[in-house]
Amino acid sequence: MTRYMPITGVDCTPATLLIDTEAPLDVLFETADYRIRTVTQLLENIAFRSDISSDTVVLSDFCKLLTIALRDGCDVMDVIGRRLRAQAAE
């Protein structure tokens, strides 16, 4: 695994948003946890506000925004999984 892995959502070359695959596992976990919890909290907020009408376009754009943070969190969790599998194989 290379030292710096680009996040999934960036298709530019060279990539500028990178994950340090050699960062301490606790730091990687906190990074992933923060992004995933942010998405969860915002989705719960939307779900429990059913009495407020929302424009479909606004909800669609909001979901696209949440996807970025969720994808980033999943990318970091993927790095953690790779690191743990590599450690177990040693």
Short mmCIF file of N, CA and C in Angstrom, two decimals:
data_model
loop_
_atom_site.label_atom_id
_atom_site.label_comp_id
_atom_site.label_asym_id
_atom_site.label_seq_id
_atom_site.Cartn_x
_atom_site.Cartn_y
_atom_site.Cartn_z
N MET A 1 0.86 -1.17 0.00
CA MET A 1 0.00 0.00 0.00
C MET A 1 0.91 1.23 0.00
N THR A 2 0.58 2.19 -0.86
CA THR A 2 1.38 3.41 -0.91
C THR A 2 1.11 4.27 0.31
N ARG A 3 2.03 5.14 0.61
CA ARG A 3 1.92 5.97 1.83
C ARG A 3 0.71 6.89 1.79
N TYR A 4 0.48 7.54 0.67
CA TYR A 4 -0.64 8.48 0.56
C TYR A 4 -1.62 7.99 -0.48
N MET A 5 -2.86 7.76 -0.06
CA MET A 5 -3.90 7.25 -0.93
C MET A 5 -4.92 8.35 -1.18
N PRO A 6 -5.25 8.64 -2.43
CA PRO A 6 -6.26 9.68 -2.68
C PRO A 6 -7.64 9.20 -2.26
N ILE A 7 -8.47 10.13 -1.79
CA ILE A 7 -9.83 9.76 -1.45
C ILE A 7 -10.58 9.43 -2.74
N THR A 8 -11.60 8.62 -2.64
CA THR A 8 -12.31 8.10 -3.80
C THR A 8 -12.93 9.17 -4.67
N GLY A 9 -13.49 10.19 -4.10
CA GLY A 9 -14.24 11.18 -4.86
C GLY A 9 -13.41 12.13 -5.70
N VAL A 10 -12.09 12.05 -5.63
CA VAL A 10 -11.25 12.98 -6.36
C VAL A 10 -10.68 12.28 -7.60
N ASP A 11 -11.02 12.80 -8.78
CA ASP A 11 -10.55 12.19 -10.02
C ASP A 11 -9.44 13.00 -10.69
N CYS A 12 -8.87 13.94 -9.98
CA CYS A 12 -7.82 14.80 -10.54
C CYS A 12 -6.46 14.13 -10.41
N THR A 13 -5.60 14.43 -11.36
CA THR A 13 -4.22 13.95 -11.29
C THR A 13 -3.30 15.15 -11.38
N PRO A 14 -2.46 15.39 -10.43
CA PRO A 14 -2.28 14.60 -9.22
C PRO A 14 -3.36 14.93 -8.19
N ALA A 15 -3.70 13.94 -7.37
CA ALA A 15 -4.70 14.13 -6.32
C ALA A 15 -4.12 15.03 -5.22
N THR A 16 -4.98 15.84 -4.62
CA THR A 16 -4.51 16.72 -3.55
C THR A 16 -5.14 16.39 -2.20
N LEU A 17 -6.23 15.62 -2.19
CA LEU A 17 -6.83 15.18 -0.93
C LEU A 17 -6.44 13.73 -0.72
N LEU A 18 -5.57 13.53 0.27
CA LEU A 18 -4.95 12.22 0.45
C LEU A 18 -5.13 11.72 1.88
N ILE A 19 -5.10 10.40 2.02
CA ILE A 19 -5.12 9.75 3.32
C ILE A 19 -3.71 9.22 3.58
N ASP A 20 -3.15 9.55 4.73
CA ASP A 20 -1.84 9.03 5.12
C ASP A 20 -2.04 7.62 5.65
N THR A 21 -1.74 6.62 4.85
CA THR A 21 -1.98 5.23 5.23
C THR A 21 -1.09 4.76 6.37
N GLU A 22 -0.07 5.54 6.70
CA GLU A 22 0.83 5.17 7.79
C GLU A 22 0.54 5.96 9.08
N ALA A 23 -0.54 6.73 9.08
CA ALA A 23 -0.92 7.46 10.29
C ALA A 23 -1.31 6.44 11.37
N PRO A 24 -1.19 6.81 12.65
CA PRO A 24 -1.59 5.88 13.71
C PRO A 24 -3.05 5.45 13.54
N LEU A 25 -3.33 4.20 13.87
CA LEU A 25 -4.68 3.67 13.70
C LEU A 25 -5.73 4.46 14.47
N ASP A 26 -5.39 4.94 15.67
CA ASP A 26 -6.37 5.71 16.43
C ASP A 26 -6.72 7.02 15.73
N VAL A 27 -5.75 7.62 15.07
CA VAL A 27 -5.99 8.86 14.34
C VAL A 27 -6.87 8.58 13.11
N LEU A 28 -6.56 7.52 12.41
CA LEU A 28 -7.39 7.14 11.26
C LEU A 28 -8.82 6.85 11.70
N PHE A 29 -8.97 6.12 12.80
CA PHE A 29 -10.30 5.80 13.30
C PHE A 29 -11.08 7.05 13.67
N GLU A 30 -10.45 7.97 14.38
CA GLU A 30 -11.12 9.21 14.78
C GLU A 30 -11.55 10.02 13.55
N THR A 31 -10.72 10.02 12.52
CA THR A 31 -11.04 10.74 11.29
C THR A 31 -12.26 10.14 10.62
N ALA A 32 -12.28 8.81 10.49
CA ALA A 32 -13.42 8.13 9.87
C ALA A 32 -14.67 8.31 10.72
N ASP A 33 -14.53 8.14 12.02
CA ASP A 33 -15.65 8.26 12.94
C ASP A 33 -16.30 9.64 12.86
N TYR A 34 -15.49 10.67 12.81
CA TYR A 34 -16.01 12.05 12.73
C TYR A 34 -16.86 12.24 11.48
N ARG A 35 -16.35 11.79 10.35
CA ARG A 35 -17.08 11.99 9.10
C ARG A 35 -18.37 11.18 9.06
N ILE A 36 -18.32 9.94 9.50
CA ILE A 36 -19.51 9.09 9.48
C ILE A 36 -20.56 9.59 10.47
N ARG A 37 -20.14 10.00 11.66
CA ARG A 37 -21.09 10.54 12.64
C ARG A 37 -21.73 11.84 12.16
N THR A 38 -20.98 12.66 11.46
CA THR A 38 -21.54 13.90 10.92
C THR A 38 -22.67 13.59 9.95
N VAL A 39 -22.44 12.64 9.06
CA VAL A 39 -23.48 12.25 8.11
C VAL A 39 -24.69 11.69 8.85
N THR A 40 -24.44 10.82 9.82
CA THR A 40 -25.54 10.21 10.58
C THR A 40 -26.38 11.26 11.29
N GLN A 41 -25.74 12.21 11.94
CA GLN A 41 -26.47 13.25 12.67
C GLN A 41 -27.31 14.11 11.74
N LEU A 42 -26.76 14.46 10.58
CA LEU A 42 -27.52 15.28 9.64
C LEU A 42 -28.69 14.51 9.04
N LEU A 43 -28.50 13.23 8.72
CA LEU A 43 -29.60 12.43 8.20
C LEU A 43 -30.69 12.24 9.24
N GLU A 44 -30.31 12.04 10.50
CA GLU A 44 -31.31 11.94 11.56
C GLU A 44 -32.08 13.24 11.70
N ASN A 45 -31.39 14.35 11.57
CA ASN A 45 -32.04 15.65 11.66
C ASN A 45 -33.10 15.78 10.58
N ILE A 46 -32.79 15.38 9.37
CA ILE A 46 -33.76 15.45 8.27
C ILE A 46 -34.92 14.50 8.53
N ALA A 47 -34.62 13.29 8.96
CA ALA A 47 -35.64 12.27 9.17
C ALA A 47 -36.66 12.67 10.22
N PHE A 48 -36.24 13.36 11.25
CA PHE A 48 -37.14 13.72 12.33
C PHE A 48 -37.81 15.08 12.14
N ARG A 49 -37.63 15.69 10.99
CA ARG A 49 -38.27 16.97 10.68
C ARG A 49 -39.28 16.81 9.55
N SER A 50 -40.06 15.76 9.64
CA SER A 50 -41.01 15.47 8.57
C SER A 50 -42.10 16.53 8.45
N ASP A 51 -42.31 17.31 9.48
CA ASP A 51 -43.34 18.35 9.42
C ASP A 51 -42.90 19.57 8.61
N ILE A 52 -41.61 19.66 8.27
CA ILE A 52 -41.10 20.78 7.47
C ILE A 52 -41.01 20.33 6.02
N SER A 53 -41.65 21.07 5.14
CA SER A 53 -41.58 20.70 3.73
C SER A 53 -40.21 21.07 3.17
N SER A 54 -39.73 20.23 2.26
CA SER A 54 -38.42 20.46 1.66
C SER A 54 -38.52 20.29 0.16
N ASP A 55 -37.83 21.12 -0.55
CA ASP A 55 -37.76 21.04 -2.00
C ASP A 55 -36.94 19.82 -2.40
N THR A 56 -37.40 19.08 -3.40
CA THR A 56 -36.70 17.88 -3.86
C THR A 56 -35.28 18.19 -4.32
N VAL A 57 -35.11 19.30 -5.00
CA VAL A 57 -33.78 19.68 -5.48
C VAL A 57 -32.85 19.95 -4.31
N VAL A 58 -33.35 20.61 -3.29
CA VAL A 58 -32.53 20.90 -2.11
C VAL A 58 -32.13 19.59 -1.42
N LEU A 59 -33.08 18.67 -1.27
CA LEU A 59 -32.76 17.40 -0.63
C LEU A 59 -31.75 16.60 -1.47
N SER A 60 -31.90 16.63 -2.78
CA SER A 60 -30.96 15.94 -3.65
C SER A 60 -29.55 16.51 -3.50
N ASP A 61 -29.43 17.82 -3.51
CA ASP A 61 -28.12 18.45 -3.34
C ASP A 61 -27.54 18.16 -1.96
N PHE A 62 -28.40 18.16 -0.95
CA PHE A 62 -27.97 17.88 0.41
C PHE A 62 -27.44 16.45 0.51
N CYS A 63 -28.11 15.52 -0.14
CA CYS A 63 -27.67 14.12 -0.13
C CYS A 63 -26.32 13.97 -0.84
N LYS A 64 -26.11 14.71 -1.92
CA LYS A 64 -24.82 14.67 -2.60
C LYS A 64 -23.71 15.17 -1.68
N LEU A 65 -24.00 16.21 -0.93
CA LEU A 65 -23.02 16.74 0.02
C LEU A 65 -22.69 15.72 1.11
N LEU A 66 -23.72 15.06 1.63
CA LEU A 66 -23.49 14.05 2.67
C LEU A 66 -22.71 12.86 2.13
N THR A 67 -22.90 12.54 0.88
CA THR A 67 -22.19 11.43 0.26
C THR A 67 -20.68 11.65 0.29
N ILE A 68 -20.25 12.88 0.12
CA ILE A 68 -18.81 13.18 0.14
C ILE A 68 -18.21 12.82 1.49
N ALA A 69 -18.83 13.28 2.56
CA ALA A 69 -18.30 13.00 3.90
C ALA A 69 -18.38 11.51 4.22
N LEU A 70 -19.46 10.85 3.80
CA LEU A 70 -19.60 9.41 4.06
C LEU A 70 -18.55 8.62 3.27
N ARG A 71 -18.32 8.98 2.03
CA ARG A 71 -17.31 8.30 1.22
C ARG A 71 -15.93 8.49 1.82
N ASP A 72 -15.61 9.70 2.28
CA ASP A 72 -14.31 9.94 2.92
C ASP A 72 -14.13 9.03 4.14
N GLY A 73 -15.17 8.96 4.97
CA GLY A 73 -15.10 8.10 6.15
C GLY A 73 -14.90 6.64 5.79
N CYS A 74 -15.60 6.19 4.77
CA CYS A 74 -15.45 4.79 4.31
C CYS A 74 -14.06 4.54 3.74
N ASP A 75 -13.51 5.51 3.04
CA ASP A 75 -12.15 5.37 2.51
C ASP A 75 -11.15 5.20 3.65
N VAL A 76 -11.31 5.98 4.70
CA VAL A 76 -10.39 5.86 5.85
C VAL A 76 -10.58 4.51 6.54
N MET A 77 -11.83 4.06 6.66
CA MET A 77 -12.08 2.74 7.26
C MET A 77 -11.44 1.64 6.41
N ASP A 78 -11.42 1.82 5.09
CA ASP A 78 -10.77 0.86 4.20
C ASP A 78 -9.27 0.79 4.50
N VAL A 79 -8.65 1.94 4.71
CA VAL A 79 -7.22 1.97 5.06
C VAL A 79 -6.99 1.25 6.38
N ILE A 80 -7.86 1.47 7.35
CA ILE A 80 -7.73 0.79 8.65
C ILE A 80 -7.82 -0.73 8.44
N GLY A 81 -8.79 -1.16 7.66
CA GLY A 81 -8.94 -2.59 7.40
C GLY A 81 -7.72 -3.20 6.73
N ARG A 82 -7.17 -2.49 5.77
CA ARG A 82 -5.96 -2.98 5.09
C ARG A 82 -4.79 -3.09 6.06
N ARG A 83 -4.66 -2.06 6.91
CA ARG A 83 -3.57 -2.07 7.89
C ARG A 83 -3.72 -3.24 8.86
N LEU A 84 -4.93 -3.47 9.35
CA LEU A 84 -5.16 -4.56 10.31
C LEU A 84 -4.92 -5.93 9.66
N ARG A 85 -5.36 -6.09 8.40
CA ARG A 85 -5.11 -7.35 7.71
C ARG A 85 -3.62 -7.57 7.51
N ALA A 86 -2.89 -6.51 7.17
CA ALA A 86 -1.44 -6.62 6.97
C ALA A 86 -0.75 -6.99 8.29
N GLN A 87 -1.19 -6.38 9.39
CA GLN A 87 -0.61 -6.71 10.69
C GLN A 87 -0.89 -8.16 11.08
N ALA A 88 -2.10 -8.64 10.78
CA ALA A 88 -2.46 -10.01 11.13
C ALA A 88 -1.66 -11.02 10.31
N ALA A 89 -1.30 -10.63 9.10
CA ALA A 89 -0.55 -11.53 8.23
C ALA A 89 0.92 -11.64 8.62
N GLU A 90 1.40 -10.68 9.39
CA GLU A 90 2.83 -10.68 9.77
C GLU A 90 3.13 -11.70 10.83
#
